[in-house]
Amino acid sequence: MGRVSSENPTPGTGTDSPFQHENTSRDEAPQFVLPLVLHLEKTAPPARTDALETAARAVLVMLSDPRSLDDGEWAQLMRDWQDARIRKVVRRARGAEWRKACALPGLTVTGKSAEVRVFPPVPLDGWPKELAKLQVSGTELDDPEPPADPDVTGPVLWMSPDVDMSAGKAMAQAGHGAQLAWWELSDTERADWRDAGFPLAVRTAAGDAWAALTTSGLPVVRDAGFTEIAPGSCTVVADHPALRR
């Protein structure tokens, strides 16, 4: 029943990025987490890549929802979450558990085979009981066939070829990558991405391309090492056309 992921992306340069400057007080601030729940029925599990892409879009949908902005009902929670260490946790639900999760305030994003519900941030130790009891084990997913090459003229979240992650961990990391790209974009670029339905692809980078990606100036997710992998591991490079400058 533990956390799938509890990570801190590398600082961005966008003016509204909570990681724009080093700030050790982030660890002293009240800690919040963004919960994501994967709909995982035994008989029809989603494809791994689709689950990663759907989780990334779910994070973007939450970030851009009017309730998360300005004086919206979730806005203060979103600010509190982003003022501390950015944490995302992915759990799974099926049957009645999924229906109970869907009854809580949040947003459901559907991919080709995956459904992910994202909720407003909650205190690290203050999860709603309907979510607190959900398990993380059993979230290992596979792709029935290798995913097609991505459209590199659009946004691509490149996953590290060197870091082995569970599906839940990788979903959270993809969400981090999408969030870093969001922070780096202008308001107009954000609106264009949102209005297009947040198209994106998640793919594992080729080994010989990964080093160049991590030094390209594009946003890079570096894991804080709370779960599964070593602190400082580069896990995702967020490659959005507007950031290829």
Short mmCIF file of N, CA and C in Angstrom, two decimals, residues 64-137:
data_model
loop_
_atom_site.label_atom_id
_atom_site.label_comp_id
_atom_site.label_asym_id
_atom_site.label_seq_id
_atom_site.Cartn_x
_atom_site.Cartn_y
_atom_site.Cartn_z
N SER A 64 -4.21 22.56 -15.85
CA SER A 64 -4.86 23.58 -16.67
C SER A 64 -6.33 23.77 -16.35
N ASP A 65 -6.90 22.93 -15.48
CA ASP A 65 -8.31 23.03 -15.17
C ASP A 65 -8.60 24.36 -14.46
N PRO A 66 -9.70 25.04 -14.81
CA PRO A 66 -10.02 26.31 -14.16
C PRO A 66 -10.09 26.23 -12.64
N ARG A 67 -10.46 25.06 -12.11
CA ARG A 67 -10.53 24.90 -10.66
C ARG A 67 -9.16 24.91 -10.01
N SER A 68 -8.10 24.70 -10.81
CA SER A 68 -6.73 24.70 -10.29
C SER A 68 -6.06 26.07 -10.39
N LEU A 69 -6.73 27.02 -11.00
CA LEU A 69 -6.13 28.31 -11.31
C LEU A 69 -6.80 29.45 -10.55
N ASP A 70 -6.05 30.52 -10.37
CA ASP A 70 -6.58 31.76 -9.80
C ASP A 70 -7.32 31.50 -8.49
N ASP A 71 -8.61 31.75 -8.45
CA ASP A 71 -9.40 31.55 -7.23
C ASP A 71 -10.24 30.28 -7.28
N GLY A 72 -9.85 29.35 -8.14
CA GLY A 72 -10.60 28.11 -8.27
C GLY A 72 -10.58 27.30 -6.99
N GLU A 73 -11.51 26.36 -6.87
CA GLU A 73 -11.67 25.62 -5.61
C GLU A 73 -10.47 24.74 -5.28
N TRP A 74 -9.67 24.38 -6.28
CA TRP A 74 -8.49 23.56 -6.02
C TRP A 74 -7.20 24.38 -6.04
N ALA A 75 -7.31 25.68 -6.31
CA ALA A 75 -6.12 26.49 -6.58
C ALA A 75 -5.18 26.55 -5.38
N GLN A 76 -5.71 26.71 -4.17
CA GLN A 76 -4.84 26.80 -3.01
C GLN A 76 -4.11 25.49 -2.77
N LEU A 77 -4.81 24.37 -2.93
CA LEU A 77 -4.15 23.06 -2.80
C LEU A 77 -3.05 22.91 -3.85
N MET A 78 -3.31 23.35 -5.05
CA MET A 78 -2.29 23.25 -6.10
C MET A 78 -1.08 24.11 -5.76
N ARG A 79 -1.32 25.29 -5.21
CA ARG A 79 -0.20 26.15 -4.82
C ARG A 79 0.57 25.53 -3.66
N ASP A 80 -0.14 25.01 -2.68
CA ASP A 80 0.54 24.38 -1.54
C ASP A 80 1.39 23.20 -2.00
N TRP A 81 0.84 22.42 -2.90
CA TRP A 81 1.57 21.26 -3.44
C TRP A 81 2.83 21.70 -4.16
N GLN A 82 2.72 22.74 -4.98
CA GLN A 82 3.86 23.16 -5.77
C GLN A 82 4.86 24.00 -4.98
N ASP A 83 4.46 24.47 -3.81
CA ASP A 83 5.40 25.20 -2.95
C ASP A 83 6.32 24.26 -2.19
N ALA A 84 5.93 23.01 -2.07
CA ALA A 84 6.76 22.02 -1.37
C ALA A 84 7.43 21.14 -2.43
N ARG A 85 7.84 19.95 -2.05
CA ARG A 85 8.42 19.03 -3.00
C ARG A 85 7.32 18.41 -3.85
N ILE A 86 7.51 18.43 -5.15
CA ILE A 86 6.49 17.89 -6.04
C ILE A 86 6.47 16.37 -5.91
N ARG A 87 5.33 15.86 -5.47
CA ARG A 87 5.18 14.41 -5.31
C ARG A 87 3.93 13.96 -6.07
N LYS A 88 4.06 12.83 -6.73
CA LYS A 88 2.94 12.18 -7.38
C LYS A 88 2.94 10.72 -6.97
N VAL A 89 1.76 10.20 -6.70
CA VAL A 89 1.63 8.81 -6.30
C VAL A 89 0.60 8.13 -7.19
N VAL A 90 0.96 7.00 -7.74
CA VAL A 90 0.06 6.24 -8.60
C VAL A 90 -0.35 4.96 -7.89
N ARG A 91 -1.66 4.74 -7.79
CA ARG A 91 -2.19 3.50 -7.23
C ARG A 91 -3.17 2.90 -8.22
N ARG A 92 -3.65 1.72 -7.95
CA ARG A 92 -4.55 1.04 -8.88
C ARG A 92 -5.89 0.76 -8.21
N ALA A 93 -6.92 0.64 -9.03
CA ALA A 93 -8.25 0.31 -8.51
C ALA A 93 -9.02 -0.46 -9.56
N ARG A 94 -9.89 -1.34 -9.09
CA ARG A 94 -10.77 -2.08 -9.99
C ARG A 94 -12.15 -2.20 -9.35
N GLY A 95 -13.13 -2.47 -10.17
CA GLY A 95 -14.47 -2.74 -9.66
C GLY A 95 -15.00 -1.64 -8.77
N ALA A 96 -15.47 -2.06 -7.58
CA ALA A 96 -16.08 -1.11 -6.64
C ALA A 96 -15.07 -0.07 -6.17
N GLU A 97 -13.80 -0.44 -6.06
CA GLU A 97 -12.78 0.53 -5.65
C GLU A 97 -12.69 1.67 -6.66
N TRP A 98 -12.72 1.32 -7.93
CA TRP A 98 -12.66 2.34 -8.97
C TRP A 98 -13.89 3.24 -8.92
N ARG A 99 -15.05 2.65 -8.73
CA ARG A 99 -16.28 3.45 -8.68
C ARG A 99 -16.25 4.40 -7.49
N LYS A 100 -15.74 3.96 -6.36
CA LYS A 100 -15.64 4.83 -5.20
C LYS A 100 -14.64 5.96 -5.45
N ALA A 101 -13.53 5.64 -6.12
CA ALA A 101 -12.55 6.67 -6.44
C ALA A 101 -13.15 7.72 -7.37
N CYS A 102 -13.96 7.25 -8.33
CA CYS A 102 -14.55 8.17 -9.29
C CYS A 102 -15.60 9.08 -8.65
N ALA A 103 -16.10 8.69 -7.48
CA ALA A 103 -17.08 9.52 -6.78
C ALA A 103 -16.43 10.70 -6.07
N LEU A 104 -15.11 10.66 -5.90
CA LEU A 104 -14.40 11.76 -5.25
C LEU A 104 -14.11 12.87 -6.26
N PRO A 105 -13.97 14.12 -5.80
CA PRO A 105 -13.64 15.20 -6.73
C PRO A 105 -12.33 14.91 -7.46
N GLY A 106 -12.35 15.06 -8.76
CA GLY A 106 -11.18 14.79 -9.56
C GLY A 106 -11.54 14.80 -11.04
N LEU A 107 -10.62 14.32 -11.86
CA LEU A 107 -10.78 14.31 -13.31
C LEU A 107 -10.33 12.96 -13.84
N THR A 108 -11.10 12.39 -14.75
CA THR A 108 -10.73 11.13 -15.38
C THR A 108 -10.29 11.39 -16.81
N VAL A 109 -9.13 10.87 -17.17
CA VAL A 109 -8.59 11.01 -18.52
C VAL A 109 -8.49 9.61 -19.12
N THR A 110 -8.96 9.48 -20.34
CA THR A 110 -9.02 8.18 -21.00
C THR A 110 -8.10 8.16 -22.20
N GLY A 111 -7.30 7.11 -22.31
CA GLY A 111 -6.45 6.91 -23.47
C GLY A 111 -7.05 5.85 -24.39
N LYS A 112 -6.20 5.18 -25.13
CA LYS A 112 -6.68 4.14 -26.02
C LYS A 112 -7.21 2.94 -25.24
N SER A 113 -6.50 2.58 -24.19
CA SER A 113 -6.91 1.44 -23.37
C SER A 113 -6.85 1.76 -21.88
N ALA A 114 -6.31 2.90 -21.53
CA ALA A 114 -6.08 3.25 -20.12
C ALA A 114 -7.06 4.31 -19.65
N GLU A 115 -7.41 4.22 -18.37
CA GLU A 115 -8.16 5.26 -17.68
C GLU A 115 -7.39 5.64 -16.43
N VAL A 116 -7.16 6.93 -16.26
CA VAL A 116 -6.45 7.44 -15.09
C VAL A 116 -7.28 8.56 -14.49
N ARG A 117 -7.54 8.47 -13.21
CA ARG A 117 -8.22 9.56 -12.51
C ARG A 117 -7.20 10.29 -11.65
N VAL A 118 -7.18 11.61 -11.79
CA VAL A 118 -6.26 12.45 -11.03
C VAL A 118 -7.09 13.30 -10.07
N PHE A 119 -6.56 13.50 -8.88
CA PHE A 119 -7.29 14.17 -7.81
C PHE A 119 -6.53 15.42 -7.37
N PRO A 120 -7.21 16.39 -6.79
CA PRO A 120 -6.50 17.53 -6.22
C PRO A 120 -5.50 17.04 -5.17
N PRO A 121 -4.42 17.78 -4.97
CA PRO A 121 -3.41 17.35 -3.99
C PRO A 121 -4.01 17.12 -2.61
N VAL A 122 -3.42 16.17 -1.91
CA VAL A 122 -3.82 15.86 -0.53
C VAL A 122 -2.58 15.91 0.35
N PRO A 123 -2.73 16.17 1.65
CA PRO A 123 -1.57 16.10 2.54
C PRO A 123 -0.92 14.72 2.47
N LEU A 124 0.38 14.70 2.60
CA LEU A 124 1.13 13.46 2.48
C LEU A 124 0.58 12.38 3.40
N ASP A 125 0.16 12.75 4.58
CA ASP A 125 -0.38 11.79 5.53
C ASP A 125 -1.88 11.98 5.76
N GLY A 126 -2.57 12.54 4.77
CA GLY A 126 -3.99 12.81 4.94
C GLY A 126 -4.83 12.38 3.76
N TRP A 127 -4.57 11.18 3.26
CA TRP A 127 -5.31 10.68 2.10
C TRP A 127 -6.76 10.38 2.46
N PRO A 128 -7.71 10.63 1.55
CA PRO A 128 -9.08 10.14 1.75
C PRO A 128 -9.06 8.62 1.90
N LYS A 129 -9.93 8.09 2.73
CA LYS A 129 -9.89 6.65 3.01
C LYS A 129 -10.12 5.83 1.75
N GLU A 130 -10.91 6.37 0.80
CA GLU A 130 -11.17 5.62 -0.44
C GLU A 130 -9.91 5.44 -1.27
N LEU A 131 -8.95 6.35 -1.13
CA LEU A 131 -7.70 6.25 -1.87
C LEU A 131 -6.59 5.63 -1.04
N ALA A 132 -6.63 5.87 0.26
CA ALA A 132 -5.55 5.39 1.13
C ALA A 132 -5.45 3.87 1.11
N LYS A 133 -6.56 3.18 0.91
CA LYS A 133 -6.54 1.72 0.97
C LYS A 133 -6.16 1.07 -0.36
N LEU A 134 -6.03 1.85 -1.40
CA LEU A 134 -5.72 1.29 -2.70
C LEU A 134 -4.28 0.79 -2.73
N GLN A 135 -4.07 -0.27 -3.49
CA GLN A 135 -2.76 -0.92 -3.54
C GLN A 135 -1.95 -0.43 -4.74
N VAL A 136 -0.64 -0.61 -4.62
CA VAL A 136 0.24 -0.30 -5.73
C VAL A 136 0.74 -1.59 -6.37
N SER A 137 0.78 -2.69 -5.63
CA SER A 137 1.24 -3.95 -6.21
C SER A 137 0.29 -4.39 -7.31
#
